PDB file of C-alpha atoms in Angstrom:
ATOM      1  CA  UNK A 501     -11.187  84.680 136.203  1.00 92.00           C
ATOM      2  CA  UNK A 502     -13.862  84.246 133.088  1.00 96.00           C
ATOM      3  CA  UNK A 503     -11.898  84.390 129.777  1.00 96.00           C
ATOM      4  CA  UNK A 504     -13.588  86.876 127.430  1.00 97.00           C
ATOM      5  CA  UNK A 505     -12.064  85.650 123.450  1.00 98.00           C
ATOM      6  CA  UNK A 506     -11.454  88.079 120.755  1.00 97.00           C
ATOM      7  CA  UNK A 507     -12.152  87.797 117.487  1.00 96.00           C
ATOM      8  CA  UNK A 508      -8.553  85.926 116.930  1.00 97.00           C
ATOM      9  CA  UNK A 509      -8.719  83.866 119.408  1.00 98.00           C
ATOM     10  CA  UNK A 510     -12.453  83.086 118.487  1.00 98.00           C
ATOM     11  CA  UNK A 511     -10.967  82.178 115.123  1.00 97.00           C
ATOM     12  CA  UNK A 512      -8.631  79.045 116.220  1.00 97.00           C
ATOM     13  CA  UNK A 513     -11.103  78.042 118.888  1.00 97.00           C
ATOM     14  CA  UNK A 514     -13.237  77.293 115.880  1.00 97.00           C
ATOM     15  CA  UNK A 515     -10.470  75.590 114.249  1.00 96.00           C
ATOM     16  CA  UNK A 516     -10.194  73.186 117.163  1.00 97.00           C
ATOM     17  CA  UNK A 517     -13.849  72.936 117.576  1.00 98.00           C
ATOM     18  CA  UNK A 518     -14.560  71.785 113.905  1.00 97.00           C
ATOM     19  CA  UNK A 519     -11.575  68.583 114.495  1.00 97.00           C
ATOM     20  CA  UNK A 520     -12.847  67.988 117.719  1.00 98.00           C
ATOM     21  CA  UNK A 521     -16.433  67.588 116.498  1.00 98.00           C
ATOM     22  CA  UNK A 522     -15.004  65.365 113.465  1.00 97.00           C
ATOM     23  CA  UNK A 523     -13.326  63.252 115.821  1.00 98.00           C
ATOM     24  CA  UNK A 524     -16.248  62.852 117.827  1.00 98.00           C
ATOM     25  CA  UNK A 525     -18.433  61.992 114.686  1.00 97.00           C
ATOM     26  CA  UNK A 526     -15.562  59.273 113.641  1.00 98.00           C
ATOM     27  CA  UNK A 527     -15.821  57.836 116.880  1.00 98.00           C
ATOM     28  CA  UNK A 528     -19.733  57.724 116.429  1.00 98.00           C
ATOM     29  CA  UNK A 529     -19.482  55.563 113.184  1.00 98.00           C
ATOM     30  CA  UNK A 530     -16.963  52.926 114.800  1.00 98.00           C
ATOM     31  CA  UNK A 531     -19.025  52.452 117.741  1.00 98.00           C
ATOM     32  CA  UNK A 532     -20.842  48.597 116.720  1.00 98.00           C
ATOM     33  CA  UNK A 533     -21.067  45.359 117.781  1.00 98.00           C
ATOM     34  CA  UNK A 534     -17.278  43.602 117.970  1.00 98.00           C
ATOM     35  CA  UNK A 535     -14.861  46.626 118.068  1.00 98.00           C
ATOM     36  CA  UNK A 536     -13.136  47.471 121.157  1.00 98.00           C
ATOM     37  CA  UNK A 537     -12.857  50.791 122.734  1.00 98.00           C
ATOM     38  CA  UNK A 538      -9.377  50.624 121.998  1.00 98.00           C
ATOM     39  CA  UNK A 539      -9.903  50.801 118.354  1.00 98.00           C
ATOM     40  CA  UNK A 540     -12.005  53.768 118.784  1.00 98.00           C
ATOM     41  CA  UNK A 541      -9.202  55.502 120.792  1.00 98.00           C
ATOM     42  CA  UNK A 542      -6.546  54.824 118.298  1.00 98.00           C
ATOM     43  CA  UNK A 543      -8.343  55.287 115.434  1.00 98.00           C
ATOM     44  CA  UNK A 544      -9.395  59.112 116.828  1.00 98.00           C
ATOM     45  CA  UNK A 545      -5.919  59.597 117.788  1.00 98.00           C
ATOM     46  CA  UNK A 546      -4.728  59.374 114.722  1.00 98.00           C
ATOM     47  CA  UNK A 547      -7.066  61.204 112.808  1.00 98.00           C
ATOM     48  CA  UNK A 548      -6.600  64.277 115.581  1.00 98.00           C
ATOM     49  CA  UNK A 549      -2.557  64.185 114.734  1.00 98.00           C
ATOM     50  CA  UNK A 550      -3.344  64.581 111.109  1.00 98.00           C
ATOM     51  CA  UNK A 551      -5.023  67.785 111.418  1.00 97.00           C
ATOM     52  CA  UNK A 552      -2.115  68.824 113.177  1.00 97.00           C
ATOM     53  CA  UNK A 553      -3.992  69.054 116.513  1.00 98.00           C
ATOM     54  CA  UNK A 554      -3.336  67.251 119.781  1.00 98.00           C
ATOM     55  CA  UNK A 555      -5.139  65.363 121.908  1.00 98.00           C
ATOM     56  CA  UNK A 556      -6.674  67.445 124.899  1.00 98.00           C
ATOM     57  CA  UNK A 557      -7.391  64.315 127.278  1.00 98.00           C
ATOM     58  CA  UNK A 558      -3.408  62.483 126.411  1.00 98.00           C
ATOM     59  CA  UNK A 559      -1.932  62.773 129.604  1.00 97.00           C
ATOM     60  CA  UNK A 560      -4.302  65.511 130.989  1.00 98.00           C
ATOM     61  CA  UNK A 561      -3.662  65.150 135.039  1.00 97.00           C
ATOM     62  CA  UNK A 562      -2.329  61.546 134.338  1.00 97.00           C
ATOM     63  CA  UNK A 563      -5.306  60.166 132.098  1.00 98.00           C
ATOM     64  CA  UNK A 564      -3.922  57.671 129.957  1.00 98.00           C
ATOM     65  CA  UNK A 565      -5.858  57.822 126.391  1.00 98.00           C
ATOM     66  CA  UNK A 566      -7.122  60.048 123.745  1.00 98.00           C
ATOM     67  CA  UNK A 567     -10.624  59.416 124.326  1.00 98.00           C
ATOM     68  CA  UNK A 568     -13.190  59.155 127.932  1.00 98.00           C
ATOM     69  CA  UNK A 569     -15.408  55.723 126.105  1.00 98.00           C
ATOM     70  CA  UNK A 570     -17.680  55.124 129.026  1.00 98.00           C
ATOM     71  CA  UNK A 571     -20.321  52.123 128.327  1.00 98.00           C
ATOM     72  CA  UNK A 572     -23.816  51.710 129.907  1.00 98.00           C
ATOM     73  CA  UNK A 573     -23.622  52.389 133.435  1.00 98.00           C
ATOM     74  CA  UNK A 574     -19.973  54.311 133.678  1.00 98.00           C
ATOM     75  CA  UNK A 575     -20.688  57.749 133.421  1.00 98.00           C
ATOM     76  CA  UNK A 576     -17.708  59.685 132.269  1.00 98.00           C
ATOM     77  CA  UNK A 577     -13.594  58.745 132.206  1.00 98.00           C
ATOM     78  CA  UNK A 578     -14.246  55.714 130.853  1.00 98.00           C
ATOM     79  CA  UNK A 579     -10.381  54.303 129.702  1.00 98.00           C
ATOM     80  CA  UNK A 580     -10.258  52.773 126.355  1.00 98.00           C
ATOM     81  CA  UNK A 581      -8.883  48.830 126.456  1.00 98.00           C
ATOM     82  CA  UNK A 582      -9.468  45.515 125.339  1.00 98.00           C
ATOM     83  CA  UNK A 583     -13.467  45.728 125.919  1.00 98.00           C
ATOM     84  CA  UNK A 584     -15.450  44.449 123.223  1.00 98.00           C
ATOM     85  CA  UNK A 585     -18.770  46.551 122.246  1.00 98.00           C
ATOM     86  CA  UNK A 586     -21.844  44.212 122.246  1.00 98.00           C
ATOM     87  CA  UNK A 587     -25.065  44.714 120.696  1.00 98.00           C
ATOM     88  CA  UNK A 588     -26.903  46.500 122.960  1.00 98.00           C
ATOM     89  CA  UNK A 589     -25.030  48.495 124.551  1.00 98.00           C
ATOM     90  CA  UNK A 590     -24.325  52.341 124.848  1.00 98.00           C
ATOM     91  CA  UNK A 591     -21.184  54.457 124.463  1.00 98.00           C
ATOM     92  CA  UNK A 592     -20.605  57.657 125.485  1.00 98.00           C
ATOM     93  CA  UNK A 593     -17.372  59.750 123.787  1.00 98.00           C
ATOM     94  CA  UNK A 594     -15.828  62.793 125.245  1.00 98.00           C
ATOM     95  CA  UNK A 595     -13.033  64.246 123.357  1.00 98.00           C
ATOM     96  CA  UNK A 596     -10.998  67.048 123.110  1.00 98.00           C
ATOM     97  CA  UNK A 597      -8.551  68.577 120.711  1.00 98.00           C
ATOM     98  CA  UNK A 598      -6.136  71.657 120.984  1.00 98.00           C
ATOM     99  CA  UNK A 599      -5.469  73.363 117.963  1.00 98.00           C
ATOM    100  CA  UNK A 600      -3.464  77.025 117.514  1.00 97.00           C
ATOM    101  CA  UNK A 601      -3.286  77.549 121.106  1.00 98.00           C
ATOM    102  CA  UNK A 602      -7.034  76.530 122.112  1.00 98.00           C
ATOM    103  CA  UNK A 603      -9.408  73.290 122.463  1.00 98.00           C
ATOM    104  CA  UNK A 604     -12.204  71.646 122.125  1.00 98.00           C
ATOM    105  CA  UNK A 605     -14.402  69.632 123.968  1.00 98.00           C
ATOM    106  CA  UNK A 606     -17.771  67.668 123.017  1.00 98.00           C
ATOM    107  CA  UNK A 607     -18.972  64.357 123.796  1.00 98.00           C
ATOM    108  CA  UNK A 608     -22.043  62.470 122.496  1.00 98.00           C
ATOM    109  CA  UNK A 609     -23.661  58.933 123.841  1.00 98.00           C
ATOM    110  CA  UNK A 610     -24.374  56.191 120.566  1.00 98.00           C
ATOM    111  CA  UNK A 611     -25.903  52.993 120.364  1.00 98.00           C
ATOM    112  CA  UNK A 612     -24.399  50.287 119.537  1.00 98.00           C
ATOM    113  CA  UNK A 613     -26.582  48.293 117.076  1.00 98.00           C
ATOM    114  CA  UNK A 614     -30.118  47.812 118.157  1.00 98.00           C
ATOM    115  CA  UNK A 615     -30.672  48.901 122.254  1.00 98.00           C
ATOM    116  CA  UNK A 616     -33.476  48.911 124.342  1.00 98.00           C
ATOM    117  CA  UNK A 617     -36.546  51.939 123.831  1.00 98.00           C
ATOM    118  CA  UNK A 618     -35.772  52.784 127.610  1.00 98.00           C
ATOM    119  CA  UNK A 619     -31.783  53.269 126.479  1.00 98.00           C
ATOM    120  CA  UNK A 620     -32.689  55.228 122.943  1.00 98.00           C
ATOM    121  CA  UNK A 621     -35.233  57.439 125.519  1.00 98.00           C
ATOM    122  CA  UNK A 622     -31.858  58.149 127.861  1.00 98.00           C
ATOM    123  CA  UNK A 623     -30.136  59.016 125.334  1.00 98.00           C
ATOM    124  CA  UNK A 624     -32.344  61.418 123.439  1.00 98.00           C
ATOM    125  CA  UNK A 625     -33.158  63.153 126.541  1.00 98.00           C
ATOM    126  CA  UNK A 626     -29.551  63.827 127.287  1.00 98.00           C
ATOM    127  CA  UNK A 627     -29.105  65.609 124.036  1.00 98.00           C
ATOM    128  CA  UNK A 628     -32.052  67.163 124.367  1.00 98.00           C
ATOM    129  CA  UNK A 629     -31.383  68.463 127.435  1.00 98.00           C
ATOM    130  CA  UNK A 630     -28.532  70.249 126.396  1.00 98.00           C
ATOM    131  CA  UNK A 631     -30.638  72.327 123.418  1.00 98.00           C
ATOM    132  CA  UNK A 632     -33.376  73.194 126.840  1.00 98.00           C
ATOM    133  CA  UNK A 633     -30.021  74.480 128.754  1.00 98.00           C
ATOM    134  CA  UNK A 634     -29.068  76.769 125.235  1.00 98.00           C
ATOM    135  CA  UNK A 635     -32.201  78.742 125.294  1.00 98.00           C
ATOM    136  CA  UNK A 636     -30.973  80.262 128.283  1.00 98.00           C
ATOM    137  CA  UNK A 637     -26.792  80.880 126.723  1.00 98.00           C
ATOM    138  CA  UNK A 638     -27.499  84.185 125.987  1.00 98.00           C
ATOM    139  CA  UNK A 639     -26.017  87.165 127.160  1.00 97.00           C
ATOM    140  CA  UNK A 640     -27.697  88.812 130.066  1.00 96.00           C
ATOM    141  CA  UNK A 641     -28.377  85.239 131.609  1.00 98.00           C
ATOM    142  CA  UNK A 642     -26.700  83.792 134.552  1.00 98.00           C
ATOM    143  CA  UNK A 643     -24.666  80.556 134.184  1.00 98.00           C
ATOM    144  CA  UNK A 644     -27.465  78.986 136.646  1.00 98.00           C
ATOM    145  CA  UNK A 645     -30.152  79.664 134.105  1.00 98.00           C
ATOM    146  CA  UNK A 646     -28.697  77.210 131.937  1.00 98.00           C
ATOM    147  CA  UNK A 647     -28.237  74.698 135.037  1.00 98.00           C
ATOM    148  CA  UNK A 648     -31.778  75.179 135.870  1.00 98.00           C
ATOM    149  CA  UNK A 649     -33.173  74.172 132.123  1.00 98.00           C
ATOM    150  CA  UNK A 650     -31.382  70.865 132.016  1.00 98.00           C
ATOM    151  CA  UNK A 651     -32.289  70.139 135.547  1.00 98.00           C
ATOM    152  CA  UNK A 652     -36.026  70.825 134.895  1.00 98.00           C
ATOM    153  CA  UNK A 653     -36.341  68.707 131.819  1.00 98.00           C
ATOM    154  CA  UNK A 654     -33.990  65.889 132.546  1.00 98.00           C
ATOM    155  CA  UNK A 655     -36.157  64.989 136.003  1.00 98.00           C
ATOM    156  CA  UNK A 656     -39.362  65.943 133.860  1.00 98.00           C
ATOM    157  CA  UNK A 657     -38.668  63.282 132.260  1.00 98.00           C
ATOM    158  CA  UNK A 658     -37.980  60.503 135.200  1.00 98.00           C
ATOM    159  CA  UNK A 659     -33.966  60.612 135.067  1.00 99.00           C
ATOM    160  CA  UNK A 660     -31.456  62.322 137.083  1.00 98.00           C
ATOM    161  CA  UNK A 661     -28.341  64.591 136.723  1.00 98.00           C
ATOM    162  CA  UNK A 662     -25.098  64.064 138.226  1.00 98.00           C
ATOM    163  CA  UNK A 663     -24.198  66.126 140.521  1.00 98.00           C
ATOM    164  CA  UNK A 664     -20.835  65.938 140.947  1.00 98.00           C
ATOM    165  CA  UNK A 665     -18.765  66.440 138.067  1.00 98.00           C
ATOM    166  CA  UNK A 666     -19.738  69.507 136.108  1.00 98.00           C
ATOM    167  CA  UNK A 667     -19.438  71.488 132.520  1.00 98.00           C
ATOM    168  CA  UNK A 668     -16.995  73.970 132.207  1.00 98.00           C
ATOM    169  CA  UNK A 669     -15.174  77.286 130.746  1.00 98.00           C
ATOM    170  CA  UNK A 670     -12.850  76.216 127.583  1.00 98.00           C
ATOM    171  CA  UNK A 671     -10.560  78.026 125.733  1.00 98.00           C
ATOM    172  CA  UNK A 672      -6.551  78.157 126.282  1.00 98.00           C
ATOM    173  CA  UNK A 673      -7.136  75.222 128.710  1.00 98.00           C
ATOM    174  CA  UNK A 674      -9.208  72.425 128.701  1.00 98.00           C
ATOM    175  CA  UNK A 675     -11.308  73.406 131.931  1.00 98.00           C
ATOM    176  CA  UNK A 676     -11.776  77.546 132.790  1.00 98.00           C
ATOM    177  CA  UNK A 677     -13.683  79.139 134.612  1.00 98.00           C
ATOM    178  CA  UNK A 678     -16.978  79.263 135.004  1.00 98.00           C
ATOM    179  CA  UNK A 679     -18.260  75.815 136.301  1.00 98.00           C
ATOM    180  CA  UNK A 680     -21.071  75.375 134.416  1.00 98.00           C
ATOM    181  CA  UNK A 681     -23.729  72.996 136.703  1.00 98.00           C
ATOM    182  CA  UNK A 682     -26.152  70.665 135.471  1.00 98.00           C
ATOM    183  CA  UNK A 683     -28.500  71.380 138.260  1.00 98.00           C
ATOM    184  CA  UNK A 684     -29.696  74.206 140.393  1.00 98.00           C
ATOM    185  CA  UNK A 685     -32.068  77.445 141.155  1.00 98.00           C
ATOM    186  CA  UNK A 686     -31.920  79.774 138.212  1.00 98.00           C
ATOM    187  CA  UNK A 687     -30.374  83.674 138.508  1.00 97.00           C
ATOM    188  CA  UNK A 688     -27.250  82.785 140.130  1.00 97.00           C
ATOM    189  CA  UNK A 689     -23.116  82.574 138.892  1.00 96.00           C
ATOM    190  CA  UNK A 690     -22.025  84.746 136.602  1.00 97.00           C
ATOM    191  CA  UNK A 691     -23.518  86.712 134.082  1.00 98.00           C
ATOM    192  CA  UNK A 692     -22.992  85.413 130.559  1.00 98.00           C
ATOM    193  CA  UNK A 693     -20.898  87.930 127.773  1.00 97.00           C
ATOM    194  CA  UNK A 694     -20.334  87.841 124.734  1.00 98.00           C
ATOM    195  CA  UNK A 695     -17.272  86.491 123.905  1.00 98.00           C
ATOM    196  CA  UNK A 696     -17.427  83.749 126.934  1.00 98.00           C
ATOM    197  CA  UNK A 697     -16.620  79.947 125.719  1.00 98.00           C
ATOM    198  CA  UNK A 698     -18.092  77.229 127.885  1.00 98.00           C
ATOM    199  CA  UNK A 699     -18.447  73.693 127.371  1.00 98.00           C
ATOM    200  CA  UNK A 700     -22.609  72.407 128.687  1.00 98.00           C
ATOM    201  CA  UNK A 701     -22.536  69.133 129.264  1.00 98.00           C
ATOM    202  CA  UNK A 702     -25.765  67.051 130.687  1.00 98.00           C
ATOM    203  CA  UNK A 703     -24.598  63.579 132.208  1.00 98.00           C
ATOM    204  CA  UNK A 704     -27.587  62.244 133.065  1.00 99.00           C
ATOM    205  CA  UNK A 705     -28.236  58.831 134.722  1.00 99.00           C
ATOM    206  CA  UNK A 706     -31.554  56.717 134.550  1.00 98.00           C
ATOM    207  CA  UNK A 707     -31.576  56.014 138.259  1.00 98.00           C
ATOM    208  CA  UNK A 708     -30.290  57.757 141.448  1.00 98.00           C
ATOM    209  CA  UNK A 709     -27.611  60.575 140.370  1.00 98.00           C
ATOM    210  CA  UNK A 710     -24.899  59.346 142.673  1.00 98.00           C
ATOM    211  CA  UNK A 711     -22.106  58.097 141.228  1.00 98.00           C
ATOM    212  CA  UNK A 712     -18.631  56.224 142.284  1.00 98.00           C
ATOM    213  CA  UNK A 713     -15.400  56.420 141.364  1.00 98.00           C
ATOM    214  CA  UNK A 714     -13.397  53.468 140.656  1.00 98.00           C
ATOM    215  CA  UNK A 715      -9.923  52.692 142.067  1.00 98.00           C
ATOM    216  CA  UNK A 716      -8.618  53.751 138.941  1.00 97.00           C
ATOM    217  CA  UNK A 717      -9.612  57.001 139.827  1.00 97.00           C
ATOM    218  CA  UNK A 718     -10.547  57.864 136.430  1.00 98.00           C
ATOM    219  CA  UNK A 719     -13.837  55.464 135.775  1.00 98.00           C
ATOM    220  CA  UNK A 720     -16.843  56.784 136.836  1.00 98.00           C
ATOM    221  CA  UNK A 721     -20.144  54.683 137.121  1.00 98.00           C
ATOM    222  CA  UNK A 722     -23.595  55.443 138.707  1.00 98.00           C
ATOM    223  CA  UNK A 723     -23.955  54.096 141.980  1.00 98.00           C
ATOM    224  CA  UNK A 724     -27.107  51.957 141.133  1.00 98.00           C
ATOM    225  CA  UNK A 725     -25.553  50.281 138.063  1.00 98.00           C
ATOM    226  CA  UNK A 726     -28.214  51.818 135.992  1.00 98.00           C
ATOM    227  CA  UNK A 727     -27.689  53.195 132.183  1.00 99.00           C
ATOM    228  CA  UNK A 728     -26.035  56.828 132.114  1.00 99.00           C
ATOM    229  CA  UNK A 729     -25.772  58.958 128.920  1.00 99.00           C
ATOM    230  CA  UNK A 730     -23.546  62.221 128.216  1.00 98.00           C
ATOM    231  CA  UNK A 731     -24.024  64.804 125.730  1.00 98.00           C
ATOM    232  CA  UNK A 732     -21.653  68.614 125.794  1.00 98.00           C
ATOM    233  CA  UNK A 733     -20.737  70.649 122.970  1.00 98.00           C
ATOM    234  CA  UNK A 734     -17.881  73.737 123.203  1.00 98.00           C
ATOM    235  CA  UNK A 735     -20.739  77.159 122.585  1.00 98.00           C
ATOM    236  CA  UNK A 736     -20.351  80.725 122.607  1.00 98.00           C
ATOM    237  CA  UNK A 737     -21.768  83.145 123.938  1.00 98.00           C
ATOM    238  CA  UNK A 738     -22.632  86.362 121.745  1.00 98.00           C
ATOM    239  CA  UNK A 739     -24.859  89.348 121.275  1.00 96.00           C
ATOM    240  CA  UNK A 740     -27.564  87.003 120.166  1.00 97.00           C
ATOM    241  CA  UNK A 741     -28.106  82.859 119.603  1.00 97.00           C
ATOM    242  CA  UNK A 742     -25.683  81.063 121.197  1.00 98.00           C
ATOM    243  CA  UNK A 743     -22.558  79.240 118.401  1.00 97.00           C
ATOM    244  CA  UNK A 744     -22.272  75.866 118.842  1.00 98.00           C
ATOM    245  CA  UNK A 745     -18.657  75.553 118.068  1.00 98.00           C
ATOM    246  CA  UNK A 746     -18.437  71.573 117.970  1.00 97.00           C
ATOM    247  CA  UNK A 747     -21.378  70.933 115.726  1.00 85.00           C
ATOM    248  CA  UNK A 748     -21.490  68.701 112.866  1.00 73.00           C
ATOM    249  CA  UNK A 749     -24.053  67.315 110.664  1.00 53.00           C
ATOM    250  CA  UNK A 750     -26.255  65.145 112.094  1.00 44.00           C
ATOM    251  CA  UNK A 751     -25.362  66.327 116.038  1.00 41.00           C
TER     252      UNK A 751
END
């Protein structure tokens, strides 16, 4: 069942969405050459506990950290540890943060000091991607529409989209209905309302879209070892533009 938000509920999803897009941002600015992943994750720990949130990925169906940091060729569920960040390399953050009842979800991909052309390209297509999919997060659209746009111009432009993990409903928990695919034929799922909350998130990878899941069951990397990139922001759907919820300056 689709969760349709009121003007109430709206009101602390926003709440959420503006920490959760701060502690995104703050994980942004740490990512460089020398600091570990589990700096990151403490460091955006803390600052979600001090807006009197809590983290929506602690202990979510076992997973062990605040923050997904998945470098270069893991995809998504990356689990923050001792790993150093070298020049060069790409890091993709998903967070999350319940606030008031409801939470947020975004994720972004940064460099980390100077990286290749080929990995800037990944990485602005990704994001990109995502603004194609929002032209079609209207109401009166299908959920597919959206699928369809980020499909089209992520393979327009050489690189592929996973296929099997998926964007989501978000609201009073951390994954609703409806999926929300990255791929597809347009004019099929449900119709979008106003008043829906879903969370579009492009992973894209620069090779073959198949991925594998480590024994860890959490870390997800592409199959060919090639870069991947992720970029989702919390938006809702209303009688007009879509909101991004999780925006902040700069994203």
């Amino acid at each position: 069942m689709i969760s349709i938000k009121n003007e109430h509920e709206l009101e602390a999803m926003r709440q959420a969405c503006k920490i959760t897009a701060a502690a995104r941002a703050l994980a942004g600015e740490m990512v460089r050459p020398g600091v570990t992943t589990k700096q990151i994750d403490k460091a955006v720990h803390e600052f979600i506990v001090k807006q009197g949130a809590k983290p929506s990925f602690l202990h979510y169906n076992g997973f062990p950290a605040s923050v997904c940091i998945s470098v270069n060729n893991t995809v998504i569920h990356g689990i923050p540890g001792g790993r150093v960040l070298e020049e060069g390399d790409i890091v993709s953050v998903d967070v999350g943060a319940y606030y008031k009842g409801f939470h947020g979800d975004c994720a972004a991909t940064y460099p980390c000091g100077k990286i290749s052309p080929e990995a800037q390209r990944l990485i602005d297509v990704t994001r990109q991607s995502f603004f194609e999919g929002m032209k079609f997060a209207k109401q009166g659209c299908r959920v597919s529409d959206i699928s369809h746009a980020v499909q089209s111009y992520v393979e327009s432009n050489g690189f592929s989209v996973v296929r099997d993990f998926v964007g989501h409903g978000v609201g009073a928990h951390l994954h609703e209905e409806p999926e929300v695919r990255n791929f597809g034929a347009p004019g099929h799922g449900p119709r979008l309302i106003k008043g829906m909350t879903i969370a579009v998130e492009p992973m894209v990878n620069a090779g073959t879209y198949e991925v594998v899941v480590l024994k860890d069951k959490w870390t997800t990397v592409t199959a060919d070892g090639k870069l991947s990139a992720h970029y989702e922001n919390t938006v809702l759907i209303t009688d007009g533009e879509p909101e991004i919820l999780t925006v902040t300056e700069g994203l």
